[in-house]
Coordinates of C-alpha atoms and ligand atoms in Angstrom, one line a residue:
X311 CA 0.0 0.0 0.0
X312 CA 0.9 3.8 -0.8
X313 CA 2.2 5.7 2.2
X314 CA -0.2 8.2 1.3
X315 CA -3.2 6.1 0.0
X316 CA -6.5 7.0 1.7
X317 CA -7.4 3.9 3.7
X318 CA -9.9 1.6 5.7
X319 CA -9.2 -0.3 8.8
X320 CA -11.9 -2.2 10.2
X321 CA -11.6 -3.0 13.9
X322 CA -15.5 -4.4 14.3
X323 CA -18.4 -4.9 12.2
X324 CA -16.6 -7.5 10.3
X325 CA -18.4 -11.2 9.6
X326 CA -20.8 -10.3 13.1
X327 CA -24.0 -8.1 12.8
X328 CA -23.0 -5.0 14.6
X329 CA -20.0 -3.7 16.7
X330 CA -18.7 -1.2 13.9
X331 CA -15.7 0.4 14.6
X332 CA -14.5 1.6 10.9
X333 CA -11.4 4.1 10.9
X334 CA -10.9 5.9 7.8
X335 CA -7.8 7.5 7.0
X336 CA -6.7 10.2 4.6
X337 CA -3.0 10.9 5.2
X338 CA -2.8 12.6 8.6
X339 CA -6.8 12.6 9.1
X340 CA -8.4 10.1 10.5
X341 CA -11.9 9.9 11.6
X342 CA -13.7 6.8 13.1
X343 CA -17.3 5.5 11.3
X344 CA -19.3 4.3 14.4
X345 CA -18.0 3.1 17.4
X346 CA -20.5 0.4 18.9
X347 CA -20.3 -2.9 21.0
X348 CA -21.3 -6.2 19.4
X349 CA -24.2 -8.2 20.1
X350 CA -22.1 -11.1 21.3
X351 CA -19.3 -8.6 22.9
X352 CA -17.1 -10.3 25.3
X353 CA -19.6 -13.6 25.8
X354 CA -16.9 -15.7 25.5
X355 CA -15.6 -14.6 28.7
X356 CA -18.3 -13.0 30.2
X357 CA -22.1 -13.8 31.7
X358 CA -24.6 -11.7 33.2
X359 CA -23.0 -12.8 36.7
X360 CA -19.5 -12.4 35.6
X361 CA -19.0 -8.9 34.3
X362 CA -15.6 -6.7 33.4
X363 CA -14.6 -4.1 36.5
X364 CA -15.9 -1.0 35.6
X365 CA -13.1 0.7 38.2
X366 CA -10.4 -1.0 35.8
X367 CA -11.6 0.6 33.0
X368 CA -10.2 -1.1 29.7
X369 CA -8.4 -3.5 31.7
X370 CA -10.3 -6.4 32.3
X371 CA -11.5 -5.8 28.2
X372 CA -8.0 -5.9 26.7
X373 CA -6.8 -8.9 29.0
X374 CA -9.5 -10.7 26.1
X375 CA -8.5 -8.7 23.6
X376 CA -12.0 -7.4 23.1
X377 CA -11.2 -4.0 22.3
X378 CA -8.4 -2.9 19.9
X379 CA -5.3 -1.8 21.3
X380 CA -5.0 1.4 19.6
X381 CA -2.5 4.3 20.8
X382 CA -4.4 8.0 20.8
X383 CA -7.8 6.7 20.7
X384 CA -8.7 6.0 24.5
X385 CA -8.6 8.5 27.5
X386 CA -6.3 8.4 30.4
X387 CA -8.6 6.7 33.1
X388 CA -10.1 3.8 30.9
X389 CA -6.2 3.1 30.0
X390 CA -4.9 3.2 33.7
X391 CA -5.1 -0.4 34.3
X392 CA -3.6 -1.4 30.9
X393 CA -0.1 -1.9 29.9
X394 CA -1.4 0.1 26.6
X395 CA 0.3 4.1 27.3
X396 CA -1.7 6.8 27.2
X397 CA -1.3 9.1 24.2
X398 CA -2.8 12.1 23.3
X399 CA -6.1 12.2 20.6
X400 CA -4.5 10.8 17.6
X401 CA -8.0 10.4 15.8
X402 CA -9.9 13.9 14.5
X403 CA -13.7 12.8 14.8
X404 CA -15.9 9.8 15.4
X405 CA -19.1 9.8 13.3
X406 CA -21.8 8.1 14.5
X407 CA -24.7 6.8 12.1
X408 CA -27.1 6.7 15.1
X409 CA -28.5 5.8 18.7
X410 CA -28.4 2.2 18.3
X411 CA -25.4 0.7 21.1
X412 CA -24.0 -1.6 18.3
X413 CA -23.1 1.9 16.6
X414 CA -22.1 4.2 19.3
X415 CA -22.0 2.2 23.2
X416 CA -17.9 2.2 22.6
X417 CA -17.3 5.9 22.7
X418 CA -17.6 5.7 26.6
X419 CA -13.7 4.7 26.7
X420 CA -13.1 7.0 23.8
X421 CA -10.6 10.4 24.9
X422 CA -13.1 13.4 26.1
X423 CA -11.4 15.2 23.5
X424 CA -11.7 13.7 20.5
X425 CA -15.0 15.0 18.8
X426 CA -18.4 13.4 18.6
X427 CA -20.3 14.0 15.5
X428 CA -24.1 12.9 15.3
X429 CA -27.6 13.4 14.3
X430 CA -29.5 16.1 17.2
X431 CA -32.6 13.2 17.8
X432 CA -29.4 10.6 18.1
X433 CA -28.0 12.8 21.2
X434 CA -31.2 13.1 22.6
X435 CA -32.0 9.5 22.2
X436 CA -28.9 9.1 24.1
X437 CA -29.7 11.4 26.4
X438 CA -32.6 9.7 27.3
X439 CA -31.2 6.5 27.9
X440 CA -28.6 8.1 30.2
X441 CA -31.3 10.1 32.3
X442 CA -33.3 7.2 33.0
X443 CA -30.8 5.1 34.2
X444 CA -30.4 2.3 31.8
X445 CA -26.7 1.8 32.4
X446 CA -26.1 3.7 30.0
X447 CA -23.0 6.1 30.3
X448 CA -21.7 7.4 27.5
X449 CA -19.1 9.3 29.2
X450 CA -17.8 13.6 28.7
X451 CA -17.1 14.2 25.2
X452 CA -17.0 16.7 22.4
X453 CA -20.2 17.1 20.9
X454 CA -21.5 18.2 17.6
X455 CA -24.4 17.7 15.8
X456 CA -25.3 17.5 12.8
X457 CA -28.4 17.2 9.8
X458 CA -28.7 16.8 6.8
X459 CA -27.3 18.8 4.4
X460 CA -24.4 19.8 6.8
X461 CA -21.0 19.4 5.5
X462 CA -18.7 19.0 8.2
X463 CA -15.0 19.5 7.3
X464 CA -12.2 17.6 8.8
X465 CA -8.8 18.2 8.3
X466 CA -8.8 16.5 4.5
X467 CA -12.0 15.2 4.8
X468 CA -15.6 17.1 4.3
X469 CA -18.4 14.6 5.6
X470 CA -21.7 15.1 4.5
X471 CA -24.6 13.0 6.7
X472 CA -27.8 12.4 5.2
X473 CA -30.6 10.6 7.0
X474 CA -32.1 7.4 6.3
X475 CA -34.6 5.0 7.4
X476 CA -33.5 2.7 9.4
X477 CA -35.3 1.1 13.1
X478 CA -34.6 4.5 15.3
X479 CA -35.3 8.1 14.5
X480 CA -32.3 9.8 13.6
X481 CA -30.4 7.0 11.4
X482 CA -27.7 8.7 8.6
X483 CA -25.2 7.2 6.2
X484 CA -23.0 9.5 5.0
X485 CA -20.5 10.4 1.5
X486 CA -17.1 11.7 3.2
X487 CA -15.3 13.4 0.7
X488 CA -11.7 12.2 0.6
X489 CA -8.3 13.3 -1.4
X490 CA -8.9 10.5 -3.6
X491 CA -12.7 10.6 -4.3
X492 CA -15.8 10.3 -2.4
X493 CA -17.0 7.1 0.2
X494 CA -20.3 6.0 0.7
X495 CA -20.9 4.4 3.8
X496 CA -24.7 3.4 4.8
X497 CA -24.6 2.6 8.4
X498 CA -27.9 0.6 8.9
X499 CA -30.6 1.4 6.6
X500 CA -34.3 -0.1 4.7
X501 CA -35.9 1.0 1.6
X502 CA -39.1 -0.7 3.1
X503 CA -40.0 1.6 6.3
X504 CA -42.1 4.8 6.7
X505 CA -39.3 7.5 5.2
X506 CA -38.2 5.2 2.6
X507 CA -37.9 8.2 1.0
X508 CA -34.8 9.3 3.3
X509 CA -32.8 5.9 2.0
X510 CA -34.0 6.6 -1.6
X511 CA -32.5 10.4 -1.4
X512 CA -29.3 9.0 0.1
X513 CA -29.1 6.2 -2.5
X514 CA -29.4 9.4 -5.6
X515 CA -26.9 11.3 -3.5
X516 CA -24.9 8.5 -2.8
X517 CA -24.8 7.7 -6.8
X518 CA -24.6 10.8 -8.1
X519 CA -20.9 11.2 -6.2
X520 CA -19.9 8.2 -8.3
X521 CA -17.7 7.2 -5.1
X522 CA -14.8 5.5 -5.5
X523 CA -15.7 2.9 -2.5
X524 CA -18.7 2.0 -0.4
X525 CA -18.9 0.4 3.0
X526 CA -22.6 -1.1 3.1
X527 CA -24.4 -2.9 5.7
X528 CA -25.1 -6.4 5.3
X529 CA -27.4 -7.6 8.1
X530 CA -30.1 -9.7 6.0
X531 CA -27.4 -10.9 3.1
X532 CA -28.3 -14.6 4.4
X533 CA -28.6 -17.3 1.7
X534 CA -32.5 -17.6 3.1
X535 CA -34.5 -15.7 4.5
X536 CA -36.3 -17.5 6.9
X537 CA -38.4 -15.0 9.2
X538 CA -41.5 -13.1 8.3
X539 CA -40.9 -9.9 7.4
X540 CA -43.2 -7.3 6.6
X541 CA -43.5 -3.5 6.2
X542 CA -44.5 -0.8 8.7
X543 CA -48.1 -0.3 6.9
X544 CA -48.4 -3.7 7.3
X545 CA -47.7 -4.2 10.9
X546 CA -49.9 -1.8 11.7
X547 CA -52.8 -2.9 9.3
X548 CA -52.1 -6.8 10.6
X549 CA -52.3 -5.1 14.6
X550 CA -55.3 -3.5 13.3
X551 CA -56.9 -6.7 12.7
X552 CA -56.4 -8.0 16.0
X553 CA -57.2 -5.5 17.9
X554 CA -60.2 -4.9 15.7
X555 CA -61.6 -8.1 16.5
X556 CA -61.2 -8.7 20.2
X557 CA -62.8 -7.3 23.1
X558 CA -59.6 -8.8 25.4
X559 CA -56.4 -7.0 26.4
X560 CA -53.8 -6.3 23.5
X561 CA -50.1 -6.5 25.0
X562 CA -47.1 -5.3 22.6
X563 CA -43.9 -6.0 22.7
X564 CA -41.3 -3.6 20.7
X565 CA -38.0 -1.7 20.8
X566 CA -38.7 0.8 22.7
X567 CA -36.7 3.4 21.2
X568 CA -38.4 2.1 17.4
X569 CA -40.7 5.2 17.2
X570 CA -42.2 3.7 13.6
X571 CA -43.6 0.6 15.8
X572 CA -44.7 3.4 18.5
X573 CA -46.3 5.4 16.0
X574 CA -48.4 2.0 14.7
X575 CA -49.4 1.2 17.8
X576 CA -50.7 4.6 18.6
X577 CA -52.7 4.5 15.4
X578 CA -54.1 1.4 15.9
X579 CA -55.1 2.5 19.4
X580 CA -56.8 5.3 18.1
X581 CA -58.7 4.0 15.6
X582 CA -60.1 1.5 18.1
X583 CA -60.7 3.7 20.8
X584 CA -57.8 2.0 23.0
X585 CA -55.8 4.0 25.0
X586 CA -52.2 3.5 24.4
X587 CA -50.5 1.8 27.4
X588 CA -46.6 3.2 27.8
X589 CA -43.8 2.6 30.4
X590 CA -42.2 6.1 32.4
X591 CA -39.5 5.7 30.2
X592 CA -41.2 5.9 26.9
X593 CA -42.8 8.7 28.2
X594 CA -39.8 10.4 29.3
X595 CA -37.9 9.1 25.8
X596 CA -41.2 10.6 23.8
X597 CA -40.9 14.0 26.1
X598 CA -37.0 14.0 24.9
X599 CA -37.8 13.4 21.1
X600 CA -40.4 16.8 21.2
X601 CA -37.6 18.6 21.0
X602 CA -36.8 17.6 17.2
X603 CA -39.4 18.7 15.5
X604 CA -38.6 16.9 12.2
X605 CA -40.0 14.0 14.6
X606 CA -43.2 15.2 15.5
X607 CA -44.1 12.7 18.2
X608 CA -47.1 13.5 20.1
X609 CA -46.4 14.8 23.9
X610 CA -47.4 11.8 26.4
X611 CA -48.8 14.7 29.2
X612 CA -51.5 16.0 26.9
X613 CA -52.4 13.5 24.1
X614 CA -55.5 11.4 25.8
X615 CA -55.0 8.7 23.9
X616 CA -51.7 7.9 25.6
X617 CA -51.8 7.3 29.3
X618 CA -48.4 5.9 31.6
X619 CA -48.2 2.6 33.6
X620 CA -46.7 2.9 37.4
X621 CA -45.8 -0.3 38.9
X622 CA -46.7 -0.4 42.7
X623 CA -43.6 0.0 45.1
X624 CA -42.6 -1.5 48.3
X625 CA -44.7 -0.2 50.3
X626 CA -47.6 -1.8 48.3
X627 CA -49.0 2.2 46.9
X628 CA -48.0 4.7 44.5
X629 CA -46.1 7.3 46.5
X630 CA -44.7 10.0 44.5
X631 CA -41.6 9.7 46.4
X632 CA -40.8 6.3 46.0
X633 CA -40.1 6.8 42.1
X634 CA -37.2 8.6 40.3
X635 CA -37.8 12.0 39.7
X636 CA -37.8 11.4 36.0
X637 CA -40.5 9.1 36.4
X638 CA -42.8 11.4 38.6
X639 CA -43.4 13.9 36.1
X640 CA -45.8 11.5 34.1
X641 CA -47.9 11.1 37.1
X642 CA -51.0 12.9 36.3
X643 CA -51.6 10.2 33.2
X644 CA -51.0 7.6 35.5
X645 CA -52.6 4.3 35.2
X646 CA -52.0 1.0 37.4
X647 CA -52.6 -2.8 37.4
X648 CA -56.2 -2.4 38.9
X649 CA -57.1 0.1 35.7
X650 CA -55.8 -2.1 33.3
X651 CA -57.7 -5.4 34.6
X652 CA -61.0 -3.5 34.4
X653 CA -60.2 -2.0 31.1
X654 CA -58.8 -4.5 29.1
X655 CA -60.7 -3.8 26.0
X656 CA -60.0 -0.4 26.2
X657 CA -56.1 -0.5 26.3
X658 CA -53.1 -1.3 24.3
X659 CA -50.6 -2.0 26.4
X660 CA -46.4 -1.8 26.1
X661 CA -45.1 -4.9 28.0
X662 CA -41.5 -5.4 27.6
X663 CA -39.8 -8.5 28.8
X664 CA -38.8 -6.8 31.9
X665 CA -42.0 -5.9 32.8
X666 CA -44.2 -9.3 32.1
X667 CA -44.5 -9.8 36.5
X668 CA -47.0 -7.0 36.1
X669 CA -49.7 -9.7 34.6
X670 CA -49.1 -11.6 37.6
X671 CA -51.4 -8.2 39.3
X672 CA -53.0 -7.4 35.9
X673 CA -54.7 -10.9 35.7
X674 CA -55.8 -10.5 31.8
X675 CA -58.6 -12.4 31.1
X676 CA -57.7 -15.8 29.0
X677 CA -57.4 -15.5 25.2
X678 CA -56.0 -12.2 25.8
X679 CA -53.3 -11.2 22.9
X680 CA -49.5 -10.8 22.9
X681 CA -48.2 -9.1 19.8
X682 CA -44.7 -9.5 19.7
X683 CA -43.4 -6.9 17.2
X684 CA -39.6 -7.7 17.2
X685 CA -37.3 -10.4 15.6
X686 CA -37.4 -13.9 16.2
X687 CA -35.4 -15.6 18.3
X688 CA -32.2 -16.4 16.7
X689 CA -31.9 -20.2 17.6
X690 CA -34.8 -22.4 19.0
X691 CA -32.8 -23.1 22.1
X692 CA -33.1 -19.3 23.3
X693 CA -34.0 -19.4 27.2
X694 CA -35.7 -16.0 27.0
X695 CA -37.9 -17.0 24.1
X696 CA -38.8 -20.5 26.1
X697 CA -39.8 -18.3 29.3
X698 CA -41.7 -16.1 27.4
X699 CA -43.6 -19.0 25.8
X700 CA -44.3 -20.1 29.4
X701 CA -46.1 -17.3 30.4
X702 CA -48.2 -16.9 28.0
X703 CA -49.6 -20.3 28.0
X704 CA -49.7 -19.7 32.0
X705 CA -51.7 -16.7 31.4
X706 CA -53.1 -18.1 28.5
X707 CA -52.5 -14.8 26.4
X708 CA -52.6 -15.4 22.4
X709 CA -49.3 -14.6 20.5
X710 CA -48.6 -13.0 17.0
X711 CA -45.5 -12.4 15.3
X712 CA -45.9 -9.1 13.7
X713 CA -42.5 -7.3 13.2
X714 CA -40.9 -5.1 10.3
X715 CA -37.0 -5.4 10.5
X716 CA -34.7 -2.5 10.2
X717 CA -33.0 -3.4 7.8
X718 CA -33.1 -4.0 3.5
X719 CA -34.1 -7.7 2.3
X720 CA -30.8 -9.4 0.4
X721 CA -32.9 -8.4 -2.7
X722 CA -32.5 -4.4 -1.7
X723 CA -29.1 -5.2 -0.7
X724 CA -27.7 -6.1 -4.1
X725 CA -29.7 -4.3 -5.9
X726 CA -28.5 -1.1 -3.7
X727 CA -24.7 -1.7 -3.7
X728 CA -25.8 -2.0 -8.1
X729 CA -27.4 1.1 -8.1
X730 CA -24.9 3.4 -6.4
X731 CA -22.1 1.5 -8.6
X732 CA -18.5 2.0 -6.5
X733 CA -15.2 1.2 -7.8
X734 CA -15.1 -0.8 -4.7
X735 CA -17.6 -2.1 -1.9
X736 CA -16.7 -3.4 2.0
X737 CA -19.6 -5.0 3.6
X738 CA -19.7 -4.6 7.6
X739 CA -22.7 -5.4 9.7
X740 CA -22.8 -9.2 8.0
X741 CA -22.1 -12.1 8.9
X742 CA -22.3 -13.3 4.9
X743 CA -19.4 -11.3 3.0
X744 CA -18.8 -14.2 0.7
X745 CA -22.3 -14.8 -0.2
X746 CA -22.4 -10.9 -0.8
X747 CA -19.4 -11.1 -2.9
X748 CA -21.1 -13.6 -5.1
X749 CA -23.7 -10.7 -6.4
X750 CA -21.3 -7.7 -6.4
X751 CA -17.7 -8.7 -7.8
X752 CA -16.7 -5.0 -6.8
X753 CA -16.7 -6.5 -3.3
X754 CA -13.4 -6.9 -0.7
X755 CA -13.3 -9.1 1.4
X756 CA -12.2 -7.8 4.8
X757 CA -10.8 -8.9 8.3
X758 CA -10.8 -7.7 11.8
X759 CA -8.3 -5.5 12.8
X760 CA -6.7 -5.2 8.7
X761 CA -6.1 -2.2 6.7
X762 CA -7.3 -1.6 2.6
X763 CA -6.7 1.0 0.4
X764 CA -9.9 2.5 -0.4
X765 CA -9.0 2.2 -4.7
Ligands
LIG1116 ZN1 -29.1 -0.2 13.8

C-alpha cells in the first residue's frame, strides 16, 4: 500500500451483525465510522453474573482482547489499568450513524477530547437512555451535531450525513469526501420503512458522487431468508386486525426506542378507541424526542389517547416519592394494574420482557393477545424466548409475530450496492461477506483488525 493512499481499517463490524468500529484514513486525518459494541461482545468470557470491572476501566476488556489496542484513541482513566500508554487524541472525529449501542455504546472509553459528530434526535435519544438510568454512560465528550445537508469539514475530509430510514429516529449514512474521491458508507438502513424516502435520497446522492468505495451494511445478506418480514403499513394494518376483533387486552412487545412501531401502535389505538399503554421511560424518551421537530411525536402529558403505567412499590401504593424523579413527572396520566384489569378492551398495552411480572397483578382475562413486534429468536434453544412461551400459556394470552425489521431484504441489498455503482464495496454489519461477494464482484473481502486501500 501507498504511504499516502487513503485507507480503511476495520476494527468491528466484520463477519458479526453490529459492533462497527471503521477508521478511515486520509494521510494525517483520521476519523472513526461508528463506534459500537457487538451483540455477542465479550460472551466468551463474560455472563450476566461475571461482568468486566468497571473501576479498571479497559483493563479487564484488553486482557480478552475485546477492544483494539489502539494508541491515541482512549482516554487516560479507561487506559490506567492497561499496559497500553496513554497518548494524546491521535484520531480527529468519530461519526456516529445513530442511537443504536451496536453503533455508538464504545465511545464511553473514547478520549473526552476527541470530537463526537451525530444526528441532534441521536443525542437526545442518548440522552434519554442516560437520564433514565439504563446503564447507559456514555461518558464527557465533544459534541457536535449534525443534519442533513451539513457538510462538516475535517482536516482533509468534508463529511456530508444524510438521514435514512432505518429502526430508530435519527439513522444517517454518509458520503465523506476524501483526497482520492468520495466514500459512501450506509450505516444501517431499509428501503421498506415509513421514510423510505430518506434511503432513496441517500441512494441518488450516494450515486450521483460516483464514489470511489462503499462500506454497506449487510445484516439480512443470508442465503434464506427464513423470518416473516413485513412493512411498517403492514404491521400496523395486521395489529389492526387483532385489535379490531377482540374485546380482550392487547399487549405489545417492541423496541422501545423504534418510534415507527410506536407510531403504529398509537394508530391502531386510536382508531379503536384504545388508550395506548406506555412505560415512564417511553414517556420520558417521547418527552426528549419533542424537542426535534422533524420527529413530531405527540407529547405523552397531553395526548389522551396515551396514558403511563406505574408499577406499585414497596410499600404496596403509588407514593410520589418512591419513584425517580424522571419518572414522577408522568404522574397525572398515570394508570395501574387495577385500571388495566378492568379495562382490558379499552387498552393497548407496552409490555417489555422486563416488565411481564406486572400480569401476575393485571390478571388478563384468558385469550387475551400478545403481539410480539420484534425479531425472532435467533436459535430455538433461546432461554428468554422458552420463558416467554411459558407465560403466555400460563396466562393463556394469544401470540402473533408481527414485526418489520430495520433493515433491507438481500434483494435491496444487491440491488443497492448496483445502483450506487463504487469502484469498490466493503460489507460490515454481515455475517455473509462471501455470499455478498457472489452478487457484487466489486466487493473486498475484509478482516478484523486489517487495513485496505480505499481504490
Ligand atoms: Zn441499527
Amino acid at each position: 500500500m501507498v504511504k499516502d493512499q487513503t485507507k480503511l481499517t476495520f476494527y468491528g463490524g466484520v463477519n458479526e451483525i453490529g459492533g462497527n468500529k471503521i477508521l478511515l484514513q486520509d494521510r494525517d486525518t483520521k476519523v472513526f465510522l461508528d463506534f459500537g459494541m457487538s451483540f455477542t461482545f465479550g460472551a466468551e468470557y463474560f455472563t450476566s453474573w461475571l461482568q468486566p470491572r468497571g473501576i479498571r476501566g479497559l483493563g479487564d476488556y484488553f486482557e480478552f482482547n475485546l477492544l483494539p489496542k489502539i494508541s491515541g484513541v482512549y482516554s487516560k482513566e479507561m487506559l490506567a489499568y492497561t499496559n497500553l500508554p496513554y497518548a494524546k487524541p491521535d484520531v480527529d472525529g468519530v461519526f456516529l450513524s445513530h442511537a443504536h449501542f451496536d453503533h455508538i455504546a464504545h465511545i464511553q472509553f473514547l478520549d473526552p477530547n476527541i470530537p463526537i459528530f451525530m444526528g441532534t434526535g441521536t443525542k437526545l435519544l442518548m440522552e434519554s437512555m442516560e437520564e433514565t438510568g439504563n446503564l447507559a454512560d456514555y461518558g464527557e465528550h465533544i459534541w457536535n451535531k449534525f443534519r442533513t445537508g451539513h457538510k462538516i469539514k475535517i482536516g482533509n475530509l468534508t463529511v456530508e450525513p444524510i438521514a435514512v430510514d432505518h429502526s430508530i429516529p435519527a439513522a444517517y449514512g454518509f458520503i465523506i469526501h476524501t483526497s482520492e474521491g468520495p466514500v459512501v458508507y450506509t450505516g444501517d438502513l431499509r428501503r421498506h420503512g415509513p421514510r423510505k424516502d430518506l434511503t432513496e435520497n441517500f441512494i441518488e446522492k450516494a450515486k450521483a458522487v460516483e464514489p470511489i468505495a462503499m462500506i454497506c451494511e449487510g445484516t439480512r445478506m443470508a442465503e434464506k431468508e427464513t423470518r416473516q418480514n413485513y412493512s411498517e403499513p403492514q404491521v400496523q394494518e395486521l395489529s389492526n386486525q387483532i385489535v379490531a376483533h377482540t374485546d380482550k387486552a392487547v399487549f405489545t412487545m417492541h423496541a422501545n426506542r423504534d418510534i415507527d412501531r410506536f407510531r403504529s401502535f398509537y394508530e391502531v389505538g386510536k382508531e379503536n378507541n384504545r388508550k395506548l399503554v406506555i412505560t415512564p421511560k417511553k414517556a420520558h424518551l417521547l418527552t426528549k424526542l419533542i424537542a426535534d421537530e422533524h420527529l413530531n411525536v405527540p407529547d405523552p402529558l397531553k395526548d389522551d389517547n396515551i396514558v403511563v403505567y406505574y408499577k406499585k412499590k414497596k410499600s404496596g401504593t403509588y407514593n410520589e416519592k418512591d419513584y425517580f424523579l424522571w419518572e414522577r413527572k408522568f404522574m397525572d396520566k398515570m394508570v395501574n394494574c387495577e385500571y388495566i384489569h378492568k379495562n382490558q378492551l379499552k387498552i393497548i398495552m407496552d409490555l417489555d420482557f422486563f416488565q411481564f411480572a406486572e400480569l401476575v397483578d393485571i390478571k388478563p382475562d384468558a385469550g387475551s393477545h400478545l403481539i410480539h413486534s420484534m425479531s425472532e429468536p435467533f436459535s430455538e434453544e433461546d432461554i428468554a424466548d422458552t420463558v416467554m412461551h411459558n407465560w403466555l400459556n400460563h396466562f393463556k394470552l394469544q401470540f402473533h409475530q408481527v414485526h418489520a425489521s430495520g433493515h433491507m431484504s438481500k434483494e435491496q441489498l444487491v440491488e443497492t450496492v448496483k445502483e450506487i455503482q463504487p469502484k469498490r464495496a466493503f460489507a460490515v454489519h454481515t455475517e455473509n461477506q462471501q455470499l455478498f461477494k457472489t452478487y457484487c464482484s466489486c466487493m473486498q473481502i475484509i478482516e478484523q483488525g486489517k487495513t485496505y486501500a480505499v481504490v
